[in-house]
Short mmCIF file of C-alpha atoms in Angstrom, two decimals:
data_model
loop_
_atom_site.label_atom_id
_atom_site.label_comp_id
_atom_site.label_asym_id
_atom_site.label_seq_id
_atom_site.Cartn_x
_atom_site.Cartn_y
_atom_site.Cartn_z
CA UNK A 1 -81.06 106.95 199.77
CA UNK A 2 -78.74 104.08 200.74
CA UNK A 3 -76.22 101.22 199.14
CA UNK A 4 -77.17 97.69 198.47
CA UNK A 5 -74.68 95.11 198.71
CA UNK A 6 -74.38 91.79 196.85
CA UNK A 7 -74.86 89.62 199.76
CA UNK A 8 -77.86 91.51 201.50
CA UNK A 9 -80.19 91.30 197.88
CA UNK A 10 -82.06 88.07 199.34
CA UNK A 11 -82.16 89.23 202.76
CA UNK A 12 -83.75 92.69 201.70
CA UNK A 13 -86.21 91.09 199.25
CA UNK A 14 -87.39 88.21 202.24
CA UNK A 15 -88.21 91.25 203.83
CA UNK A 16 -89.97 92.96 201.54
CA UNK A 17 -92.02 89.97 200.63
CA UNK A 18 -91.96 87.65 203.91
CA UNK A 19 -94.80 85.37 202.75
CA UNK A 20 -93.60 84.71 199.55
CA UNK A 21 -90.98 81.52 198.81
CA UNK A 22 -89.15 82.18 196.16
CA UNK A 23 -88.92 85.91 197.10
CA UNK A 24 -86.25 86.77 193.78
CA UNK A 25 -88.75 85.18 191.03
CA UNK A 26 -91.66 87.46 192.66
CA UNK A 27 -90.31 90.41 192.45
CA UNK A 28 -88.52 90.33 189.12
CA UNK A 29 -91.96 89.01 187.77
CA UNK A 30 -93.59 92.16 189.70
CA UNK A 31 -91.46 94.55 187.76
CA UNK A 32 -92.79 93.25 184.65
CA UNK A 33 -96.70 93.13 185.63
CA UNK A 34 -96.63 89.26 185.43
CA UNK A 35 -98.64 87.22 187.59
CA UNK A 36 -97.18 84.07 189.29
CA UNK A 37 -99.48 81.15 189.87
CA UNK A 38 -97.11 79.51 192.29
CA UNK A 39 -97.53 82.78 194.73
CA UNK A 40 -101.15 82.83 195.25
CA UNK A 41 -101.85 84.75 192.46
CA UNK A 42 -104.12 82.31 191.34
CA UNK A 43 -106.74 84.92 189.81
CA UNK A 44 -106.02 87.20 186.72
CA UNK A 45 -106.38 90.07 186.28
CA UNK A 46 -106.71 92.83 184.57
CA UNK A 47 -105.55 96.63 185.40
CA UNK A 48 -106.49 98.03 181.96
CA UNK A 49 -109.16 97.95 179.51
CA UNK A 50 -108.26 98.99 175.82
CA UNK A 51 -109.80 99.80 172.78
CA UNK A 52 -108.30 100.38 169.60
CA UNK A 53 -108.79 101.67 166.61
CA UNK A 54 -106.85 100.88 163.16
CA UNK A 55 -106.37 103.39 160.48
CA UNK A 56 -105.37 101.57 157.67
CA UNK A 57 -108.59 98.85 158.10
CA UNK A 58 -110.79 102.53 158.18
CA UNK A 59 -108.69 102.78 154.16
CA UNK A 60 -105.94 104.60 155.26
CA UNK A 61 -102.27 103.42 154.65
CA UNK A 62 -100.09 104.44 157.07
CA UNK A 63 -97.09 102.59 158.51
CA UNK A 64 -95.07 106.03 160.08
CA UNK A 65 -97.85 107.13 162.56
CA UNK A 66 -94.90 109.92 164.53
CA UNK A 67 -96.91 112.11 167.09
CA UNK A 68 -99.98 113.06 168.76
CA UNK A 69 -102.04 115.33 170.80
CA UNK A 70 -105.60 116.00 171.93
CA UNK A 71 -108.21 118.46 172.64
CA UNK A 72 -108.89 119.75 175.90
CA UNK A 73 -112.41 121.29 174.35
CA UNK A 74 -113.37 118.64 172.12
CA UNK A 75 -112.17 115.23 172.95
CA UNK A 76 -110.96 114.86 169.52
CA UNK A 77 -107.46 113.57 169.36
CA UNK A 78 -104.81 114.54 165.65
CA UNK A 79 -102.59 112.12 164.88
CA UNK A 80 -99.60 112.70 162.85
CA UNK A 81 -97.66 111.35 159.86
CA UNK A 82 -94.05 111.74 159.24
CA UNK A 83 -95.10 110.51 155.51
CA UNK A 84 -93.80 112.65 152.23
CA UNK A 85 -97.92 112.76 152.31
CA UNK A 86 -97.55 114.25 155.99
CA UNK A 87 -101.34 113.42 156.75
CA UNK A 88 -103.37 114.51 160.13
CA UNK A 89 -106.22 112.29 161.21
CA UNK A 90 -108.12 113.69 163.73
CA UNK A 91 -109.93 110.77 165.70
CA UNK A 92 -112.55 111.31 168.43
CA UNK A 93 -113.85 109.15 171.34
CA UNK A 94 -117.25 108.55 171.50
CA UNK A 95 -117.89 107.17 174.91
CA UNK A 96 -118.73 110.25 176.43
CA UNK A 97 -122.14 110.60 173.32
CA UNK A 98 -123.05 106.88 172.61
CA UNK A 99 -123.17 103.51 174.79
CA UNK A 100 -121.14 100.80 173.53
CA UNK A 101 -123.73 98.46 172.22
CA UNK A 102 -124.10 101.90 169.73
CA UNK A 103 -121.33 101.68 167.63
CA UNK A 104 -117.74 101.89 167.79
CA UNK A 105 -115.88 103.36 170.93
CA UNK A 106 -113.38 105.76 168.49
CA UNK A 107 -114.32 107.38 165.37
CA UNK A 108 -112.16 109.03 162.22
CA UNK A 109 -114.12 112.37 161.60
CA UNK A 110 -111.53 114.29 158.86
CA UNK A 111 -107.95 113.37 157.32
CA UNK A 112 -105.81 117.15 156.37
CA UNK A 113 -103.20 116.36 153.99
CA UNK A 114 -100.23 118.94 154.54
CA UNK A 115 -98.11 117.26 151.98
CA UNK A 116 -95.14 117.64 154.15
CA UNK A 117 -94.06 115.17 157.22
CA UNK A 118 -95.14 115.76 160.64
CA UNK A 119 -93.20 114.50 163.85
CA UNK A 120 -94.37 116.17 166.68
CA UNK A 121 -98.04 117.97 168.05
CA UNK A 122 -99.67 120.04 170.57
CA UNK A 123 -103.23 121.08 170.86
CA UNK A 124 -104.01 124.44 173.57
CA UNK A 125 -107.32 125.78 172.58
CA UNK A 126 -108.39 126.37 169.08
CA UNK A 127 -104.71 125.61 167.59
CA UNK A 128 -102.92 123.19 166.22
CA UNK A 129 -98.63 123.21 166.75
CA UNK A 130 -97.20 121.39 163.96
CA UNK A 131 -93.46 120.37 164.15
CA UNK A 132 -92.76 119.30 160.41
CA UNK A 133 -88.66 119.67 158.82
CA UNK A 134 -86.16 121.96 158.15
CA UNK A 135 -86.54 123.62 161.59
CA UNK A 136 -89.88 124.49 160.56
CA UNK A 137 -93.18 125.25 163.17
CA UNK A 138 -96.67 125.80 161.89
CA UNK A 139 -99.33 126.86 164.27
CA UNK A 140 -103.16 126.16 162.68
CA UNK A 141 -106.57 127.75 163.44
CA UNK A 142 -108.79 124.11 163.92
CA UNK A 143 -112.14 124.78 164.85
CA UNK A 144 -114.97 121.33 164.29
CA UNK A 145 -119.02 122.27 164.12
CA UNK A 146 -121.45 120.34 166.89
CA UNK A 147 -121.31 117.36 164.21
CA UNK A 148 -118.35 117.29 164.29
CA UNK A 149 -117.88 118.48 160.84
CA UNK A 150 -114.23 120.78 160.73
CA UNK A 151 -114.79 123.88 159.64
CA UNK A 152 -112.29 126.37 159.72
CA UNK A 153 -108.05 125.24 159.28
CA UNK A 154 -106.31 127.67 158.20
CA UNK A 155 -102.53 128.87 158.69
CA UNK A 156 -102.27 131.44 161.94
CA UNK A 157 -98.27 131.81 162.10
CA UNK A 158 -95.13 130.01 160.82
CA UNK A 159 -91.67 129.69 162.66
CA UNK A 160 -88.58 128.31 161.20
CA UNK A 161 -85.23 127.23 163.09
CA UNK A 162 -82.94 128.37 160.63
CA UNK A 163 -80.44 125.28 160.27
CA UNK A 164 -78.05 127.67 157.98
CA UNK A 165 -77.68 129.08 161.76
CA UNK A 166 -76.78 126.38 163.43
CA UNK A 167 -73.63 125.18 164.92
CA UNK A 168 -72.97 121.51 165.36
CA UNK A 169 -70.36 119.29 165.74
CA UNK A 170 -71.11 115.31 166.64
CA UNK A 171 -69.86 112.57 164.83
CA UNK A 172 -71.33 109.94 166.41
CA UNK A 173 -75.28 111.19 165.56
CA UNK A 174 -77.08 110.73 162.70
CA UNK A 175 -78.07 115.01 161.64
CA UNK A 176 -81.59 116.18 160.43
CA UNK A 177 -83.27 118.61 161.02
CA UNK A 178 -86.69 117.25 161.77
CA UNK A 179 -88.57 119.36 164.66
CA UNK A 180 -89.17 116.46 167.46
CA UNK A 181 -90.74 118.96 170.16
CA UNK A 182 -93.30 120.90 170.09
CA UNK A 183 -95.23 122.05 173.26
CA UNK A 184 -97.41 125.20 174.08
CA UNK A 185 -96.92 126.60 177.49
CA UNK A 186 -98.89 125.55 180.11
CA UNK A 187 -100.97 129.41 180.13
CA UNK A 188 -101.18 129.31 176.46
CA UNK A 189 -104.30 130.98 174.88
CA UNK A 190 -105.31 130.84 171.45
CA UNK A 191 -107.28 134.02 171.68
CA UNK A 192 -103.70 135.52 172.87
CA UNK A 193 -105.62 137.78 175.80
CA UNK A 194 -102.55 138.52 177.52
CA UNK A 195 -104.67 140.61 179.72
CA UNK A 196 -105.95 137.30 181.48
CA UNK A 197 -103.48 135.69 182.49
CA UNK A 198 -102.91 133.83 179.13
CA UNK A 199 -99.70 133.83 177.21
CA UNK A 200 -98.82 133.15 173.61
CA UNK A 201 -95.11 131.49 174.00
CA UNK A 202 -94.57 127.89 172.61
CA UNK A 203 -90.95 125.91 172.43
CA UNK A 204 -89.78 123.37 169.47
CA UNK A 205 -86.24 121.96 169.15
CA UNK A 206 -84.43 121.77 166.18
CA UNK A 207 -80.65 120.22 166.44
CA UNK A 208 -79.48 121.08 169.30
CA UNK A 209 -81.23 123.95 169.84
CA UNK A 210 -84.37 124.35 172.19
CA UNK A 211 -86.14 127.67 170.47
CA UNK A 212 -88.69 129.82 172.60
CA UNK A 213 -91.43 131.94 170.33
CA UNK A 214 -94.15 133.86 170.76
CA UNK A 215 -96.70 133.25 168.42
CA UNK A 216 -98.07 136.32 167.92
CA UNK A 217 -93.42 137.01 166.27
CA UNK A 218 -92.91 135.11 163.58
CA UNK A 219 -89.73 136.29 162.45
CA UNK A 220 -87.58 136.36 165.37
CA UNK A 221 -87.59 133.79 168.38
CA UNK A 222 -87.52 135.36 171.95
CA UNK A 223 -84.45 132.71 172.81
CA UNK A 224 -82.67 130.18 171.79
CA UNK A 225 -80.67 127.69 174.31
CA UNK A 226 -77.80 126.09 172.93
CA UNK A 227 -78.35 123.65 176.02
CA UNK A 228 -76.64 120.57 174.07
CA UNK A 229 -73.60 120.01 172.06
CA UNK A 230 -75.59 116.72 170.36
CA UNK A 231 -79.57 116.68 169.31
CA UNK A 232 -82.05 116.94 171.58
CA UNK A 233 -84.68 114.32 171.53
CA UNK A 234 -87.47 115.77 173.63
CA UNK A 235 -88.48 119.10 175.67
CA UNK A 236 -91.07 119.78 178.32
CA UNK A 237 -92.74 122.53 179.84
CA UNK A 238 -93.56 121.61 183.44
CA UNK A 239 -97.12 122.02 184.98
CA UNK A 240 -96.81 123.74 187.56
CA UNK A 241 -94.65 126.73 186.85
CA UNK A 242 -95.95 128.27 183.37
CA UNK A 243 -93.94 129.70 181.43
CA UNK A 244 -90.83 129.41 182.95
CA UNK A 245 -89.19 125.50 183.86
CA UNK A 246 -88.82 123.56 180.98
CA UNK A 247 -86.95 120.30 180.88
CA UNK A 248 -84.95 119.18 177.57
CA UNK A 249 -82.25 116.25 176.95
CA UNK A 250 -81.39 114.22 174.07
CA UNK A 251 -78.48 112.20 172.40
CA UNK A 252 -75.44 112.75 175.52
CA UNK A 253 -77.62 111.36 178.02
CA UNK A 254 -77.20 114.81 180.16
CA UNK A 255 -80.34 116.05 181.47
CA UNK A 256 -81.46 119.55 182.20
CA UNK A 257 -83.78 121.77 182.95
CA UNK A 258 -84.14 125.57 181.93
CA UNK A 259 -85.45 128.29 183.59
CA UNK A 260 -86.17 131.05 181.21
CA UNK A 261 -86.42 133.92 184.15
CA UNK A 262 -82.62 133.69 183.81
CA UNK A 263 -80.63 134.97 181.42
CA UNK A 264 -76.73 136.38 182.81
CA UNK A 265 -73.39 135.88 181.63
CA UNK A 266 -72.31 133.95 184.18
CA UNK A 267 -75.25 131.55 183.32
CA UNK A 268 -76.60 132.40 179.56
CA UNK A 269 -78.45 129.03 179.48
CA UNK A 270 -80.29 129.36 182.09
CA UNK A 271 -79.63 125.92 183.14
CA UNK A 272 -80.56 125.87 186.87
CA UNK A 273 -80.61 122.10 187.41
CA UNK A 274 -78.68 119.26 185.20
CA UNK A 275 -77.24 115.63 185.65
CA UNK A 276 -74.49 114.04 183.41
CA UNK A 277 -75.73 110.38 182.02
CA UNK A 278 -78.93 110.62 183.25
CA UNK A 279 -79.47 107.07 181.32
CA UNK A 280 -76.98 104.79 180.03
CA UNK A 281 -78.48 105.18 176.36
CA UNK A 282 -79.05 108.65 174.84
CA UNK A 283 -82.67 109.97 176.60
CA UNK A 284 -86.20 109.97 174.96
CA UNK A 285 -88.70 111.55 176.61
CA UNK A 286 -88.94 113.65 179.84
CA UNK A 287 -91.89 115.05 181.82
CA UNK A 288 -92.69 116.67 185.21
CA UNK A 289 -94.53 115.29 187.67
CA UNK A 290 -98.53 117.43 187.40
CA UNK A 291 -98.81 117.27 191.00
CA UNK A 292 -95.32 116.95 192.84
CA UNK A 293 -93.57 119.88 191.48
CA UNK A 294 -90.07 118.52 192.19
CA UNK A 295 -90.61 115.08 190.60
CA UNK A 296 -89.11 114.87 187.45
CA UNK A 297 -89.26 111.51 185.33
CA UNK A 298 -87.19 110.22 181.99
CA UNK A 299 -86.47 107.30 179.40
CA UNK A 300 -83.67 106.40 177.02
CA UNK A 301 -82.73 103.74 174.74
CA UNK A 302 -81.53 101.35 177.99
CA UNK A 303 -84.87 100.73 178.47
CA UNK A 304 -85.19 102.38 181.52
CA UNK A 305 -87.22 104.85 183.03
CA UNK A 306 -85.71 107.14 186.16
CA UNK A 307 -87.68 109.15 188.46
CA UNK A 308 -86.11 112.06 190.14
CA UNK A 309 -86.38 114.47 192.70
CA UNK A 310 -84.84 118.08 191.95
CA UNK A 311 -84.85 119.25 195.07
CA UNK A 312 -82.23 115.93 196.23
CA UNK A 313 -78.38 118.14 196.60
CA UNK A 314 -77.02 114.05 195.13
CA UNK A 315 -78.25 114.38 191.44
CA UNK A 316 -79.50 110.58 191.49
CA UNK A 317 -82.51 108.85 190.76
CA UNK A 318 -84.77 107.92 193.65
CA UNK A 319 -86.72 105.53 192.09
CA UNK A 320 -86.90 103.48 188.52
CA UNK A 321 -88.68 101.29 186.63
CA UNK A 322 -87.19 98.29 184.46
CA UNK A 323 -89.43 96.26 183.03
CA UNK A 324 -89.32 97.11 179.58
CA UNK A 325 -87.89 94.84 177.34
CA UNK A 326 -87.02 97.22 174.09
CA UNK A 327 -86.12 101.02 173.64
CA UNK A 328 -88.55 103.25 176.00
CA UNK A 329 -89.87 105.43 173.48
CA UNK A 330 -92.55 107.95 175.29
CA UNK A 331 -93.54 108.77 178.91
CA UNK A 332 -96.47 109.84 180.64
CA UNK A 333 -98.04 111.13 184.13
CA UNK A 334 -100.96 110.11 185.35
CA UNK A 335 -104.06 112.95 185.26
CA UNK A 336 -105.63 111.26 188.82
CA UNK A 337 -102.87 109.78 190.59
CA UNK A 338 -99.20 111.52 191.42
CA UNK A 339 -97.28 108.03 191.34
CA UNK A 340 -99.07 106.57 188.52
CA UNK A 341 -97.08 106.56 185.12
CA UNK A 342 -97.73 105.24 181.71
CA UNK A 343 -94.65 104.02 179.08
CA UNK A 344 -94.55 102.78 175.12
CA UNK A 345 -91.17 101.05 174.29
CA UNK A 346 -90.47 99.31 170.71
CA UNK A 347 -91.06 96.56 171.43
CA UNK A 348 -94.98 97.09 170.75
CA UNK A 349 -96.44 97.44 174.41
CA UNK A 350 -97.64 100.17 176.26
CA UNK A 351 -97.47 99.28 180.02
CA UNK A 352 -98.83 101.06 183.01
CA UNK A 353 -96.82 101.35 185.99
CA UNK A 354 -97.17 102.73 189.71
CA UNK A 355 -94.46 103.46 191.95
CA UNK A 356 -94.77 101.53 195.27
CA UNK A 357 -91.57 101.94 198.51
CA UNK A 358 -91.99 97.96 199.02
CA UNK A 359 -90.99 97.18 194.97
CA UNK A 360 -86.85 96.82 194.20
CA UNK A 361 -86.45 97.55 190.27
CA UNK A 362 -84.83 94.06 190.63
CA UNK A 363 -83.60 93.62 187.04
CA UNK A 364 -81.40 96.76 187.05
CA UNK A 365 -80.33 96.60 190.72
CA UNK A 366 -79.21 92.40 190.13
CA UNK A 367 -77.37 93.67 186.80
CA UNK A 368 -75.43 96.34 188.61
CA UNK A 369 -74.13 94.14 191.47
CA UNK A 370 -73.53 90.84 189.90
CA UNK A 371 -70.46 89.40 187.86
CA UNK A 372 -70.98 88.92 184.29
CA UNK A 373 -68.23 87.50 182.02
CA UNK A 374 -68.03 89.06 178.32
CA UNK A 375 -69.88 86.13 177.10
CA UNK A 376 -72.84 86.61 178.80
CA UNK A 377 -75.87 88.01 177.46
CA UNK A 378 -76.34 91.31 179.50
CA UNK A 379 -80.29 91.86 180.57
CA UNK A 380 -80.09 95.43 179.80
CA UNK A 381 -78.34 97.01 176.59
CA UNK A 382 -75.05 98.97 177.84
CA UNK A 383 -72.88 101.15 175.69
CA UNK A 384 -68.77 99.46 176.05
CA UNK A 385 -67.14 101.67 178.15
CA UNK A 386 -64.47 104.07 175.49
CA UNK A 387 -61.22 103.18 177.05
CA UNK A 388 -62.51 99.50 175.94
CA UNK A 389 -61.64 99.94 172.41
CA UNK A 390 -60.29 96.23 171.73
CA UNK A 391 -60.58 92.62 173.42
CA UNK A 392 -57.17 93.27 174.51
CA UNK A 393 -57.85 96.38 176.91
CA UNK A 394 -60.53 94.30 178.23
CA UNK A 395 -58.76 91.58 179.65
CA UNK A 396 -55.20 91.90 182.52
CA UNK A 397 -52.95 89.10 182.97
CA UNK A 398 -52.84 88.14 186.71
CA UNK A 399 -51.07 85.02 187.73
CA UNK A 400 -51.47 83.83 184.41
CA UNK A 401 -55.38 84.13 184.67
CA UNK A 402 -57.22 85.96 182.76
CA UNK A 403 -59.55 88.32 184.44
CA UNK A 404 -62.33 90.85 183.08
CA UNK A 405 -61.68 94.20 183.15
CA UNK A 406 -64.35 96.75 183.67
CA UNK A 407 -64.59 100.19 185.61
CA UNK A 408 -61.87 99.83 186.82
CA UNK A 409 -62.68 96.40 189.07
CA UNK A 410 -61.40 93.33 188.41
CA UNK A 411 -64.18 91.15 187.44
CA UNK A 412 -62.83 87.46 188.12
CA UNK A 413 -65.14 84.40 186.77
CA UNK A 414 -64.11 82.56 190.47
CA UNK A 415 -66.51 83.29 193.10
CA UNK A 416 -64.79 86.33 195.49
CA UNK A 417 -66.78 86.42 198.89
CA UNK A 418 -65.15 89.70 199.92
CA UNK A 419 -65.61 91.18 195.76
CA UNK A 420 -69.01 90.76 195.84
CA UNK A 421 -69.35 91.80 199.38
CA UNK A 422 -68.03 95.05 198.05
CA UNK A 423 -70.07 95.22 194.55
CA UNK A 424 -72.50 97.68 196.04
CA UNK A 425 -75.63 100.21 194.19
CA UNK A 426 -78.03 102.50 195.39
CA UNK A 427 -81.40 100.79 196.96
CA UNK A 428 -84.00 102.45 194.35
CA UNK A 429 -87.74 101.80 195.11
CA UNK A 430 -89.26 100.16 192.02
CA UNK A 431 -92.90 99.92 190.17
CA UNK A 432 -95.29 97.22 190.01
CA UNK A 433 -97.12 96.45 186.41
CA UNK A 434 -100.47 97.00 186.82
CA UNK A 435 -101.20 96.45 182.87
CA UNK A 436 -100.35 96.45 179.26
CA UNK A 437 -101.65 96.76 175.73
CA UNK A 438 -99.87 95.52 172.62
CA UNK A 439 -99.87 91.67 173.31
CA UNK A 440 -103.01 89.34 173.72
CA UNK A 441 -103.29 88.93 178.02
CA UNK A 442 -105.05 86.00 179.31
CA UNK A 443 -107.91 87.14 181.18
CA UNK A 444 -111.70 88.64 180.52
CA UNK A 445 -112.28 90.48 177.43
CA UNK A 446 -114.82 93.50 178.30
CA UNK A 447 -117.81 94.48 176.11
CA UNK A 448 -116.34 96.48 172.65
CA UNK A 449 -113.20 95.48 173.62
CA UNK A 450 -110.57 94.56 171.02
CA UNK A 451 -107.37 92.18 172.30
CA UNK A 452 -105.10 92.68 169.13
CA UNK A 453 -101.30 92.94 168.27
CA UNK A 454 -99.35 95.86 168.28
CA UNK A 455 -98.05 97.05 164.68
CA UNK A 456 -94.74 98.10 165.06
CA UNK A 457 -93.52 99.92 167.84
CA UNK A 458 -95.80 101.79 170.32
CA UNK A 459 -94.68 105.10 169.75
CA UNK A 460 -96.09 107.71 171.73
CA UNK A 461 -98.85 107.50 174.97
CA UNK A 462 -100.75 110.57 176.49
CA UNK A 463 -102.91 111.11 179.70
CA UNK A 464 -106.86 112.66 178.69
CA UNK A 465 -106.88 116.16 179.31
CA UNK A 466 -110.76 115.40 180.32
CA UNK A 467 -111.01 111.68 181.55
CA UNK A 468 -109.69 110.98 184.13
CA UNK A 469 -107.50 107.75 184.53
CA UNK A 470 -107.91 107.30 180.84
CA UNK A 471 -104.97 106.91 178.31
CA UNK A 472 -104.04 107.10 174.24
CA UNK A 473 -101.29 105.74 172.51
CA UNK A 474 -100.55 105.72 169.01
CA UNK A 475 -97.83 102.90 167.33
CA UNK A 476 -96.43 103.61 164.10
CA UNK A 477 -97.98 100.81 161.94
CA UNK A 478 -101.18 102.86 161.88
CA UNK A 479 -102.99 102.26 165.17
CA UNK A 480 -104.91 104.31 167.76
CA UNK A 481 -105.68 103.11 170.97
CA UNK A 482 -107.98 104.09 173.81
CA UNK A 483 -106.65 102.87 177.99
CA UNK A 484 -109.33 102.98 181.00
CA UNK A 485 -107.10 102.07 184.42
CA UNK A 486 -109.04 99.89 185.79
CA UNK A 487 -108.23 101.16 189.93
CA UNK A 488 -110.56 97.88 191.64
CA UNK A 489 -108.11 96.01 189.55
CA UNK A 490 -104.94 97.78 190.50
CA UNK A 491 -106.03 97.90 194.07
CA UNK A 492 -106.32 93.88 193.53
CA UNK A 493 -102.48 93.70 192.55
CA UNK A 494 -101.11 96.04 195.53
CA UNK A 495 -100.04 93.38 198.21
CA UNK A 496 -99.31 96.27 200.48
CA UNK A 497 -102.41 98.42 202.43
CA UNK A 498 -101.80 99.42 206.30
CA UNK A 499 -105.47 97.83 206.42
CA UNK A 500 -105.94 93.80 205.75
CA UNK A 501 -108.00 94.42 202.20
CA UNK A 502 -109.47 90.59 202.79
CA UNK A 503 -110.74 91.98 206.38
CA UNK A 504 -113.28 93.62 203.14
CA UNK A 505 -115.91 94.59 206.57
CA UNK A 506 -113.80 96.68 208.57
CA UNK A 507 -114.40 100.35 208.05
CA UNK A 508 -110.85 101.25 207.83
CA UNK A 509 -110.34 99.28 205.02
CA UNK A 510 -112.94 100.47 203.34
CA UNK A 511 -111.69 104.26 203.79
CA UNK A 512 -108.21 102.73 202.27
CA UNK A 513 -110.08 101.62 199.66
CA UNK A 514 -112.24 104.21 198.52
CA UNK A 515 -109.20 106.26 198.64
CA UNK A 516 -107.19 104.52 196.46
CA UNK A 517 -110.03 104.37 194.06
CA UNK A 518 -110.99 107.90 194.34
CA UNK A 519 -114.14 107.23 195.57
CA UNK A 520 -113.85 110.76 197.75
CA UNK A 521 -117.58 110.68 198.49
CA UNK A 522 -117.46 107.18 200.25
CA UNK A 523 -114.32 108.08 201.70
CA UNK A 524 -115.28 111.19 203.66
CA UNK A 525 -118.99 109.88 204.60
CA UNK A 526 -116.81 106.43 205.89
CA UNK A 527 -114.28 108.23 207.91
CA UNK A 528 -116.97 110.71 209.53
CA UNK A 529 -118.62 107.16 210.68
CA UNK A 530 -114.86 106.66 211.95
CA UNK A 531 -114.77 109.67 213.44
CA UNK A 532 -117.97 109.12 215.22
CA UNK A 533 -117.38 105.37 216.48
CA UNK A 534 -116.99 105.22 220.27
CA UNK A 535 -113.01 103.98 221.94
CA UNK A 536 -113.79 100.40 221.91
CA UNK A 537 -115.59 100.38 219.20
CA UNK A 538 -112.12 101.51 217.00
CA UNK A 539 -110.44 98.44 216.75
CA UNK A 540 -113.83 96.41 215.60
CA UNK A 541 -114.09 98.58 213.16
CA UNK A 542 -117.92 98.59 212.56
#
């Protein structure tokens, strides 16, 4: 990583986008996934196709959905409600069994009432893991027949992390006993067949404790990790290191990785990697990349998604997504491409991104190197520094001038070339917005697609366990939406290829396009044709 200074930003953008007349505006719009008519984006292309189902229109009365999880075996999604009634809605995607003309894509098949609020869910095999309140986590056995009728919904076990055993002093945080995160180990086996390589472990969080459980032992957890002094908001296993690595974080903005195999006097909590102040505000979610084991994504209330490389000795983000307009409530890596990621935010929009080295996180970068007066509306909400407890503390007198003081630096409202040149931040990789759902977009409506506004915050996004390029999201107001990424459209939105995408007859372009759209068979055939070309024909690429 290198630093970028205030005086270099325009030069960097011109190098990234040499053919664009307005590189600053162009980069900003790409960060939001917008199009610019004046920059030759004359055709609007939607990057995702979305199908929507409203629980309230089907006879429900939900305004507090909290979580969801899906079954890999039967293609059914369970959606939990944080209301007092505590309902679990089971919805099946029908696109795999019927054509769009035969009926709606999303079909409700069952509603289960638990009479307790639900704050987190996970589903593995026939076991559904439910996080409720008062530190209670429950496992149910769920079975459906071939006609999607519920056959079995029985209790397997209850696991309580007693709040009375948790000590915490965090006066700045609202403390409750909600189980905000639950997750089965990646190699969890609902038949508990450990001899076949399966596991019976899962994790849950209560206040500031991360608890590792064995589903076969209800009385006592295997281990109890006190990672932070403030409440945890998220915890997730690494899919690349089953039953060992867990990432967690919360209100104190510290991002930590725990290795469950480590427990020593010097390191009783098993923390193998951590970084302080990973975000400017509390962290809301964190996930390992399923394809690249050393990539980690985190989201926060500062509207930012940071991408980390845990191999780096300097614990700082290597990439950043800054195009969300509200608190990022959830993140999810793609199930088909390592550089693609979905986000949800409190502004009521689910967005889909691709990380590309040619894109600069311009909003966040400009904030960190530009001069702002205390009266300016900052582009991203930041917390006030502790030493700025009063208005007088924010100003100092210098030759009868009022100067703004921040981070031990003097911010003058007059132009100071030397000061502007000195201010810098790290030059990070940014992201290109490929599509969004939650507010009506201009463009073609696909067959069976409902274009609607989101009701409330979009609170969770999950990648499908069975369909490549598919995502699911829920809103707090009772909406469930299935999204399909259109990689052919995503290809057209990318501006940098090794080969010119306008030359569609060039064989190398066809290979690159097929690889990007995951048409691997077609790419292999064209690659063989390229190998068979004579040396003189390679330039022609025919």
